[in-house]
Amino acid sequence: MIIHVSRFYISDLSTGARPRQVYIMEVMMSYRLNELGYPYDALEPNFDEKTMHLHHDKHHAAYIDKLNSLLAENGIHAPSSLEELIAKIDTLPGSDDFRSRVRFNAGGHYNHDLFWRMISPGGASTPVGLLSDAVVQAFGGLDGLKKQVEKSALSHLGVGWTWLCAGLEKRDELFICSTSNHDNPLMVNHVQRAGYPILLLDLWEHAYYLKYNNRKTEYIEAYWRVVNWDAVSSRFKSYIENR
């Protein structure tokens, strides 16, 4: 949490007494960095321990700290749901520059938090249940999905993310897209096609450069070996059933 203290002066005009200082303390909700849920070296040799520490403890944490500071400095109460904040970013009071910085850091937090939850050691190696059927329907199978993700990721210019999304209207319809910086498919006014994120691939160099340098194709191949399809399938199932 963030504690915001405001100082006011209160005067009693009837007595002419000197103004009294009054302090009002307001507790504001803030976002926090969640634990990975597995050891930093658990994804070796695919994702190295040093990169995981740097990526989670430094880069991800920095987005959260900046987001909390931006909201607190502007007196904006952060909703408990990060998705709710993302949905209302364009209506926040303040300048366009302020909203852009909130969007960047809120996206940085949301995207990374989801990224950590969709990878882990020991998960299923292929989609299961409803997701398996949807993948076959949309891409002809897992190999087809991987090819489309890799094509989108390798053709994307600059930093960003590549996504597997479910449709907002047809929830069982899957599609692939890429976004720049920390935009995500929930930011309906800032993406070519809005959707619900199911799986995501980090295209920022801090995600892979220490181990893979500029060999992005090798990084993507390693990524597929750590995707936890149990978690991804469960996320899709929850989205389908909570219509």
PDB file of C-alpha atoms in Angstrom:
ATOM      1  CA  MET A   1       0.000   0.000   0.000  1.00  0.00           C
ATOM      2  CA  ILE A   2       0.950   3.670  -0.355  1.00  0.00           C
ATOM      3  CA  ILE A   3       0.254   6.148   2.451  1.00  0.00           C
ATOM      4  CA  HIS A   4      -0.508   9.635   1.165  1.00  0.00           C
ATOM      5  CA  VAL A   5      -0.411  12.482   3.712  1.00  0.00           C
ATOM      6  CA  SER A   6      -1.995  15.859   2.980  1.00  0.00           C
ATOM      7  CA  ARG A   7      -1.579  18.986   5.107  1.00  0.00           C
ATOM      8  CA  PHE A   8      -4.343  21.568   5.496  1.00  0.00           C
ATOM      9  CA  TYR A   9      -4.723  24.792   7.482  1.00  0.00           C
ATOM     10  CA  ILE A  10      -8.017  25.455   9.264  1.00  0.00           C
ATOM     11  CA  SER A  11      -8.928  28.931  10.480  1.00  0.00           C
ATOM     12  CA  ASP A  12     -11.661  29.932  12.926  1.00  0.00           C
ATOM     13  CA  LEU A  13     -12.727  33.359  11.676  1.00  0.00           C
ATOM     14  CA  SER A  14     -14.985  33.970  14.685  1.00  0.00           C
ATOM     15  CA  THR A  15     -12.111  33.930  17.177  1.00  0.00           C
ATOM     16  CA  GLY A  16      -9.289  35.173  15.035  1.00  0.00           C
ATOM     17  CA  ALA A  17      -7.071  32.362  16.305  1.00  0.00           C
ATOM     18  CA  ARG A  18      -4.049  31.328  14.326  1.00  0.00           C
ATOM     19  CA  PRO A  19      -4.777  28.655  11.666  1.00  0.00           C
ATOM     20  CA  ARG A  20      -4.317  25.102  12.860  1.00  0.00           C
ATOM     21  CA  GLN A  21      -2.445  22.516  10.822  1.00  0.00           C
ATOM     22  CA  VAL A  22      -4.420  19.352  10.114  1.00  0.00           C
ATOM     23  CA  TYR A  23      -2.912  16.270   8.528  1.00  0.00           C
ATOM     24  CA  ILE A  24      -5.072  13.759   6.708  1.00  0.00           C
ATOM     25  CA  MET A  25      -3.596  10.349   6.076  1.00  0.00           C
ATOM     26  CA  GLU A  26      -5.033   8.370   3.196  1.00  0.00           C
ATOM     27  CA  VAL A  27      -4.127   4.756   2.518  1.00  0.00           C
ATOM     28  CA  MET A  28      -4.042   4.032  -1.205  1.00  0.00           C
ATOM     29  CA  MET A  29      -4.041   0.574  -2.728  1.00  0.00           C
ATOM     30  CA  SER A  30      -0.879  -0.270  -4.663  1.00  0.00           C
ATOM     31  CA  TYR A  31       0.214  -3.109  -6.901  1.00  0.00           C
ATOM     32  CA  ARG A  32       2.910  -5.564  -5.876  1.00  0.00           C
ATOM     33  CA  LEU A  33       5.317  -7.994  -7.462  1.00  0.00           C
ATOM     34  CA  ASN A  34       4.109 -11.584  -7.121  1.00  0.00           C
ATOM     35  CA  GLU A  35       6.490 -14.453  -6.540  1.00  0.00           C
ATOM     36  CA  LEU A  36       7.393 -16.537  -9.565  1.00  0.00           C
ATOM     37  CA  GLY A  37       5.931 -19.671  -8.046  1.00  0.00           C
ATOM     38  CA  TYR A  38       9.030 -21.719  -8.925  1.00  0.00           C
ATOM     39  CA  PRO A  39      12.800 -21.352  -8.389  1.00  0.00           C
ATOM     40  CA  TYR A  40      14.716 -18.956 -10.616  1.00  0.00           C
ATOM     41  CA  ASP A  41      16.763 -21.840 -12.034  1.00  0.00           C
ATOM     42  CA  ALA A  42      13.746 -24.087 -12.637  1.00  0.00           C
ATOM     43  CA  LEU A  43      13.589 -23.317 -16.358  1.00  0.00           C
ATOM     44  CA  GLU A  44      17.240 -24.116 -17.064  1.00  0.00           C
ATOM     45  CA  PRO A  45      18.676 -24.704 -19.611  1.00  0.00           C
ATOM     46  CA  ASN A  46      15.967 -22.942 -21.610  1.00  0.00           C
ATOM     47  CA  PHE A  47      15.716 -19.763 -19.545  1.00  0.00           C
ATOM     48  CA  ASP A  48      18.829 -19.137 -17.451  1.00  0.00           C
ATOM     49  CA  GLU A  49      18.746 -18.196 -13.776  1.00  0.00           C
ATOM     50  CA  LYS A  50      20.549 -14.870 -14.239  1.00  0.00           C
ATOM     51  CA  THR A  51      18.056 -13.688 -16.848  1.00  0.00           C
ATOM     52  CA  MET A  52      15.123 -14.767 -14.679  1.00  0.00           C
ATOM     53  CA  HIS A  53      16.418 -12.729 -11.726  1.00  0.00           C
ATOM     54  CA  LEU A  54      17.036  -9.687 -13.898  1.00  0.00           C
ATOM     55  CA  HIS A  55      13.753 -10.001 -15.762  1.00  0.00           C
ATOM     56  CA  HIS A  56      11.521 -10.579 -12.724  1.00  0.00           C
ATOM     57  CA  ASP A  57      13.274  -8.729  -9.897  1.00  0.00           C
ATOM     58  CA  LYS A  58      14.471  -5.681 -11.847  1.00  0.00           C
ATOM     59  CA  HIS A  59      12.498  -5.079 -15.034  1.00  0.00           C
ATOM     60  CA  HIS A  60       9.076  -6.288 -13.889  1.00  0.00           C
ATOM     61  CA  ALA A  61       9.488  -4.701 -10.464  1.00  0.00           C
ATOM     62  CA  ALA A  62      10.414  -1.362 -12.040  1.00  0.00           C
ATOM     63  CA  TYR A  63       7.152  -1.209 -13.994  1.00  0.00           C
ATOM     64  CA  ILE A  64       5.174  -1.788 -10.780  1.00  0.00           C
ATOM     65  CA  ASP A  65       7.092   0.846  -8.822  1.00  0.00           C
ATOM     66  CA  LYS A  66       6.619   3.403 -11.569  1.00  0.00           C
ATOM     67  CA  LEU A  67       2.913   2.604 -11.948  1.00  0.00           C
ATOM     68  CA  ASN A  68       2.297   2.962  -8.211  1.00  0.00           C
ATOM     69  CA  SER A  69       4.168   6.270  -8.151  1.00  0.00           C
ATOM     70  CA  LEU A  70       2.263   7.672 -11.124  1.00  0.00           C
ATOM     71  CA  LEU A  71      -1.111   6.837  -9.600  1.00  0.00           C
ATOM     72  CA  ALA A  72      -0.222   8.067  -6.111  1.00  0.00           C
ATOM     73  CA  GLU A  73       1.311  11.337  -7.312  1.00  0.00           C
ATOM     74  CA  ASN A  74      -1.878  12.103  -9.219  1.00  0.00           C
ATOM     75  CA  GLY A  75      -4.248  11.046  -6.425  1.00  0.00           C
ATOM     76  CA  ILE A  76      -5.754   8.174  -8.397  1.00  0.00           C
ATOM     77  CA  HIS A  77      -6.968   5.140  -6.478  1.00  0.00           C
ATOM     78  CA  ALA A  78      -5.763   1.982  -8.155  1.00  0.00           C
ATOM     79  CA  PRO A  79      -8.536  -0.588  -8.635  1.00  0.00           C
ATOM     80  CA  SER A  80      -7.737  -4.000  -7.190  1.00  0.00           C
ATOM     81  CA  SER A  81      -8.075  -5.513 -10.653  1.00  0.00           C
ATOM     82  CA  LEU A  82      -5.316  -4.560 -13.066  1.00  0.00           C
ATOM     83  CA  GLU A  83      -7.649  -5.437 -15.940  1.00  0.00           C
ATOM     84  CA  GLU A  84     -10.081  -2.807 -14.618  1.00  0.00           C
ATOM     85  CA  LEU A  85      -7.334  -0.177 -14.619  1.00  0.00           C
ATOM     86  CA  ILE A  86      -6.336  -1.091 -18.183  1.00  0.00           C
ATOM     87  CA  ALA A  87      -9.969  -0.839 -19.297  1.00  0.00           C
ATOM     88  CA  LYS A  88     -10.285   2.721 -17.940  1.00  0.00           C
ATOM     89  CA  ILE A  89      -6.828   4.110 -18.810  1.00  0.00           C
ATOM     90  CA  ASP A  90      -8.165   6.335 -21.595  1.00  0.00           C
ATOM     91  CA  THR A  91     -10.632   7.978 -19.199  1.00  0.00           C
ATOM     92  CA  LEU A  92      -8.173   8.743 -16.394  1.00  0.00           C
ATOM     93  CA  PRO A  93      -7.914  12.420 -15.482  1.00  0.00           C
ATOM     94  CA  GLY A  94      -4.721  14.175 -16.480  1.00  0.00           C
ATOM     95  CA  SER A  95      -2.660  14.743 -19.590  1.00  0.00           C
ATOM     96  CA  ASP A  96      -2.186  12.467 -22.578  1.00  0.00           C
ATOM     97  CA  ASP A  97       1.429  12.022 -21.486  1.00  0.00           C
ATOM     98  CA  PHE A  98       0.313  10.856 -18.033  1.00  0.00           C
ATOM     99  CA  ARG A  99      -2.143   8.352 -19.499  1.00  0.00           C
ATOM    100  CA  SER A 100       0.519   7.079 -21.905  1.00  0.00           C
ATOM    101  CA  ARG A 101       2.926   6.467 -19.028  1.00  0.00           C
ATOM    102  CA  VAL A 102       0.231   4.688 -17.014  1.00  0.00           C
ATOM    103  CA  ARG A 103      -0.577   2.562 -20.049  1.00  0.00           C
ATOM    104  CA  PHE A 104       3.079   1.651 -20.550  1.00  0.00           C
ATOM    105  CA  ASN A 105       3.707   0.642 -16.947  1.00  0.00           C
ATOM    106  CA  ALA A 106       0.333  -0.987 -16.326  1.00  0.00           C
ATOM    107  CA  GLY A 107       0.898  -3.045 -19.460  1.00  0.00           C
ATOM    108  CA  GLY A 108       4.405  -3.886 -18.304  1.00  0.00           C
ATOM    109  CA  HIS A 109       3.023  -5.211 -15.027  1.00  0.00           C
ATOM    110  CA  TYR A 110       0.028  -7.060 -16.482  1.00  0.00           C
ATOM    111  CA  ASN A 111       1.961  -8.648 -19.333  1.00  0.00           C
ATOM    112  CA  HIS A 112       4.826  -9.882 -17.176  1.00  0.00           C
ATOM    113  CA  ASP A 113       2.544 -11.179 -14.442  1.00  0.00           C
ATOM    114  CA  LEU A 114       0.671 -13.268 -17.007  1.00  0.00           C
ATOM    115  CA  PHE A 115       3.900 -14.336 -18.700  1.00  0.00           C
ATOM    116  CA  TRP A 116       5.288 -15.881 -15.480  1.00  0.00           C
ATOM    117  CA  ARG A 117       2.039 -17.768 -14.869  1.00  0.00           C
ATOM    118  CA  MET A 118       1.939 -19.331 -18.334  1.00  0.00           C
ATOM    119  CA  ILE A 119       5.457 -20.802 -18.121  1.00  0.00           C
ATOM    120  CA  SER A 120       6.789 -23.207 -15.510  1.00  0.00           C
ATOM    121  CA  PRO A 121       8.642 -26.492 -15.142  1.00  0.00           C
ATOM    122  CA  GLY A 122       6.723 -29.735 -15.443  1.00  0.00           C
ATOM    123  CA  GLY A 123       3.545 -28.555 -17.125  1.00  0.00           C
ATOM    124  CA  ALA A 124       1.668 -30.278 -19.930  1.00  0.00           C
ATOM    125  CA  SER A 125       3.553 -30.241 -23.231  1.00  0.00           C
ATOM    126  CA  THR A 126       0.449 -29.801 -25.410  1.00  0.00           C
ATOM    127  CA  PRO A 127      -2.917 -28.035 -25.088  1.00  0.00           C
ATOM    128  CA  VAL A 128      -5.664 -30.010 -23.378  1.00  0.00           C
ATOM    129  CA  GLY A 129      -9.452 -29.968 -23.293  1.00  0.00           C
ATOM    130  CA  LEU A 130     -11.307 -27.058 -24.867  1.00  0.00           C
ATOM    131  CA  LEU A 131      -8.082 -25.329 -25.867  1.00  0.00           C
ATOM    132  CA  SER A 132      -6.877 -28.374 -27.760  1.00  0.00           C
ATOM    133  CA  ASP A 133     -10.075 -28.378 -29.827  1.00  0.00           C
ATOM    134  CA  ALA A 134      -9.867 -24.630 -30.452  1.00  0.00           C
ATOM    135  CA  VAL A 135      -6.228 -24.859 -31.554  1.00  0.00           C
ATOM    136  CA  VAL A 136      -7.091 -27.551 -34.080  1.00  0.00           C
ATOM    137  CA  GLN A 137     -10.013 -25.479 -35.335  1.00  0.00           C
ATOM    138  CA  ALA A 138      -7.975 -22.269 -35.734  1.00  0.00           C
ATOM    139  CA  PHE A 139      -4.522 -23.518 -36.717  1.00  0.00           C
ATOM    140  CA  GLY A 140      -4.862 -27.176 -37.659  1.00  0.00           C
ATOM    141  CA  GLY A 141      -2.952 -28.208 -34.522  1.00  0.00           C
ATOM    142  CA  LEU A 142      -0.130 -27.162 -32.233  1.00  0.00           C
ATOM    143  CA  ASP A 143       2.498 -27.068 -34.996  1.00  0.00           C
ATOM    144  CA  GLY A 144       0.337 -24.640 -36.950  1.00  0.00           C
ATOM    145  CA  LEU A 145      -0.070 -22.450 -33.881  1.00  0.00           C
ATOM    146  CA  LYS A 146       3.675 -22.379 -33.269  1.00  0.00           C
ATOM    147  CA  LYS A 147       4.401 -21.431 -36.870  1.00  0.00           C
ATOM    148  CA  GLN A 148       1.996 -18.485 -36.743  1.00  0.00           C
ATOM    149  CA  VAL A 149       3.356 -17.265 -33.408  1.00  0.00           C
ATOM    150  CA  GLU A 150       6.943 -17.487 -34.679  1.00  0.00           C
ATOM    151  CA  LYS A 151       6.061 -15.703 -37.929  1.00  0.00           C
ATOM    152  CA  SER A 152       4.358 -12.877 -36.061  1.00  0.00           C
ATOM    153  CA  ALA A 153       7.184 -12.590 -33.504  1.00  0.00           C
ATOM    154  CA  LEU A 154      10.036 -12.607 -36.019  1.00  0.00           C
ATOM    155  CA  SER A 155       8.356 -10.084 -38.307  1.00  0.00           C
ATOM    156  CA  HIS A 156       7.539  -7.667 -35.489  1.00  0.00           C
ATOM    157  CA  LEU A 157       9.644  -4.510 -35.577  1.00  0.00           C
ATOM    158  CA  GLY A 158      11.097  -3.373 -32.278  1.00  0.00           C
ATOM    159  CA  VAL A 159      10.100  -4.421 -28.777  1.00  0.00           C
ATOM    160  CA  GLY A 160       6.725  -5.819 -27.832  1.00  0.00           C
ATOM    161  CA  TRP A 161       4.771  -9.026 -27.332  1.00  0.00           C
ATOM    162  CA  THR A 162       3.193 -11.744 -29.445  1.00  0.00           C
ATOM    163  CA  TRP A 163      -0.146 -13.098 -28.260  1.00  0.00           C
ATOM    164  CA  LEU A 164      -2.507 -16.019 -28.551  1.00  0.00           C
ATOM    165  CA  CYS A 165      -5.923 -14.482 -27.969  1.00  0.00           C
ATOM    166  CA  ALA A 166      -9.539 -15.524 -27.731  1.00  0.00           C
ATOM    167  CA  GLY A 167     -12.196 -13.379 -29.362  1.00  0.00           C
ATOM    168  CA  LEU A 168     -14.252 -10.931 -27.343  1.00  0.00           C
ATOM    169  CA  GLU A 169     -17.482 -11.837 -29.125  1.00  0.00           C
ATOM    170  CA  LYS A 170     -16.763 -15.391 -30.266  1.00  0.00           C
ATOM    171  CA  ARG A 171     -14.888 -16.573 -27.207  1.00  0.00           C
ATOM    172  CA  ASP A 172     -13.876 -19.935 -28.655  1.00  0.00           C
ATOM    173  CA  GLU A 173     -12.247 -18.256 -31.675  1.00  0.00           C
ATOM    174  CA  LEU A 174      -8.444 -17.995 -31.406  1.00  0.00           C
ATOM    175  CA  PHE A 175      -6.123 -15.622 -33.229  1.00  0.00           C
ATOM    176  CA  ILE A 176      -2.492 -14.428 -33.169  1.00  0.00           C
ATOM    177  CA  CYS A 177      -1.341 -10.825 -32.941  1.00  0.00           C
ATOM    178  CA  SER A 178       1.665  -8.762 -31.877  1.00  0.00           C
ATOM    179  CA  THR A 179       1.722  -5.455 -30.015  1.00  0.00           C
ATOM    180  CA  SER A 180       4.407  -2.832 -29.465  1.00  0.00           C
ATOM    181  CA  ASN A 181       5.970  -1.784 -26.178  1.00  0.00           C
ATOM    182  CA  HIS A 182       3.677  -3.047 -23.392  1.00  0.00           C
ATOM    183  CA  ASP A 183       0.358  -2.696 -25.156  1.00  0.00           C
ATOM    184  CA  ASN A 184      -1.877  -5.732 -24.927  1.00  0.00           C
ATOM    185  CA  PRO A 185      -5.099  -6.904 -26.602  1.00  0.00           C
ATOM    186  CA  LEU A 186      -7.219  -5.637 -23.689  1.00  0.00           C
ATOM    187  CA  MET A 187      -6.325  -2.061 -24.694  1.00  0.00           C
ATOM    188  CA  VAL A 188      -9.100  -1.884 -27.240  1.00  0.00           C
ATOM    189  CA  ASN A 189      -8.276   1.636 -28.485  1.00  0.00           C
ATOM    190  CA  HIS A 190      -4.597   0.903 -29.048  1.00  0.00           C
ATOM    191  CA  VAL A 191      -4.498  -2.413 -30.928  1.00  0.00           C
ATOM    192  CA  GLN A 192      -5.573  -3.491 -34.380  1.00  0.00           C
ATOM    193  CA  ARG A 193      -7.721  -6.276 -32.948  1.00  0.00           C
ATOM    194  CA  ALA A 194      -8.849  -6.542 -29.347  1.00  0.00           C
ATOM    195  CA  GLY A 195      -9.078  -9.894 -27.620  1.00  0.00           C
ATOM    196  CA  TYR A 196      -8.613 -11.782 -24.387  1.00  0.00           C
ATOM    197  CA  PRO A 197      -4.977 -12.825 -23.762  1.00  0.00           C
ATOM    198  CA  ILE A 198      -4.479 -16.578 -23.406  1.00  0.00           C
ATOM    199  CA  LEU A 199      -0.716 -16.914 -23.964  1.00  0.00           C
ATOM    200  CA  LEU A 200       2.065 -14.429 -24.655  1.00  0.00           C
ATOM    201  CA  LEU A 201       5.677 -14.293 -25.801  1.00  0.00           C
ATOM    202  CA  ASP A 202       7.966 -11.508 -24.563  1.00  0.00           C
ATOM    203  CA  LEU A 203       9.868  -9.859 -27.428  1.00  0.00           C
ATOM    204  CA  TRP A 204      11.851  -7.414 -25.298  1.00  0.00           C
ATOM    205  CA  GLU A 205      15.583  -8.126 -25.423  1.00  0.00           C
ATOM    206  CA  HIS A 206      15.877  -8.249 -21.641  1.00  0.00           C
ATOM    207  CA  ALA A 207      13.878 -11.499 -21.822  1.00  0.00           C
ATOM    208  CA  TYR A 208      16.553 -13.368 -23.731  1.00  0.00           C
ATOM    209  CA  TYR A 209      19.661 -11.377 -24.665  1.00  0.00           C
ATOM    210  CA  LEU A 210      22.007 -12.582 -21.891  1.00  0.00           C
ATOM    211  CA  LYS A 211      21.651 -16.171 -23.086  1.00  0.00           C
ATOM    212  CA  TYR A 212      20.621 -15.969 -26.720  1.00  0.00           C
ATOM    213  CA  ASN A 213      22.051 -12.606 -27.830  1.00  0.00           C
ATOM    214  CA  ASN A 214      20.436 -11.856 -31.196  1.00  0.00           C
ATOM    215  CA  ARG A 215      19.378 -15.475 -31.819  1.00  0.00           C
ATOM    216  CA  LYS A 216      15.680 -14.813 -31.366  1.00  0.00           C
ATOM    217  CA  THR A 217      14.643 -18.000 -33.166  1.00  0.00           C
ATOM    218  CA  GLU A 218      16.516 -20.092 -30.579  1.00  0.00           C
ATOM    219  CA  TYR A 219      14.829 -18.136 -27.793  1.00  0.00           C
ATOM    220  CA  ILE A 220      11.400 -18.846 -29.272  1.00  0.00           C
ATOM    221  CA  GLU A 221      12.205 -22.543 -29.579  1.00  0.00           C
ATOM    222  CA  ALA A 222      13.254 -22.572 -25.920  1.00  0.00           C
ATOM    223  CA  TYR A 223      10.067 -20.745 -24.960  1.00  0.00           C
ATOM    224  CA  TRP A 224       7.891 -23.550 -26.305  1.00  0.00           C
ATOM    225  CA  ARG A 225       9.735 -25.991 -24.040  1.00  0.00           C
ATOM    226  CA  VAL A 226       8.699 -24.091 -20.904  1.00  0.00           C
ATOM    227  CA  VAL A 227       5.092 -23.193 -21.751  1.00  0.00           C
ATOM    228  CA  ASN A 228       2.782 -24.791 -19.195  1.00  0.00           C
ATOM    229  CA  TRP A 229      -0.133 -25.893 -21.317  1.00  0.00           C
ATOM    230  CA  ASP A 230      -2.063 -26.951 -18.217  1.00  0.00           C
ATOM    231  CA  ALA A 231      -2.124 -23.308 -17.083  1.00  0.00           C
ATOM    232  CA  VAL A 232      -2.866 -21.991 -20.574  1.00  0.00           C
ATOM    233  CA  SER A 233      -5.677 -24.503 -21.104  1.00  0.00           C
ATOM    234  CA  SER A 234      -7.160 -23.686 -17.706  1.00  0.00           C
ATOM    235  CA  ARG A 235      -7.138 -19.965 -18.478  1.00  0.00           C
ATOM    236  CA  PHE A 236      -8.944 -20.546 -21.781  1.00  0.00           C
ATOM    237  CA  LYS A 237     -11.489 -22.874 -20.125  1.00  0.00           C
ATOM    238  CA  SER A 238     -12.283 -20.266 -17.450  1.00  0.00           C
ATOM    239  CA  TYR A 239     -12.759 -17.601 -20.106  1.00  0.00           C
ATOM    240  CA  ILE A 240     -15.102 -19.811 -22.154  1.00  0.00           C
ATOM    241  CA  GLU A 241     -17.210 -20.856 -19.168  1.00  0.00           C
ATOM    242  CA  ASN A 242     -17.544 -17.394 -17.617  1.00  0.00           C
ATOM    243  CA  ARG A 243     -19.574 -15.942 -20.427  1.00  0.00           C
TER     244      ARG A 243
END
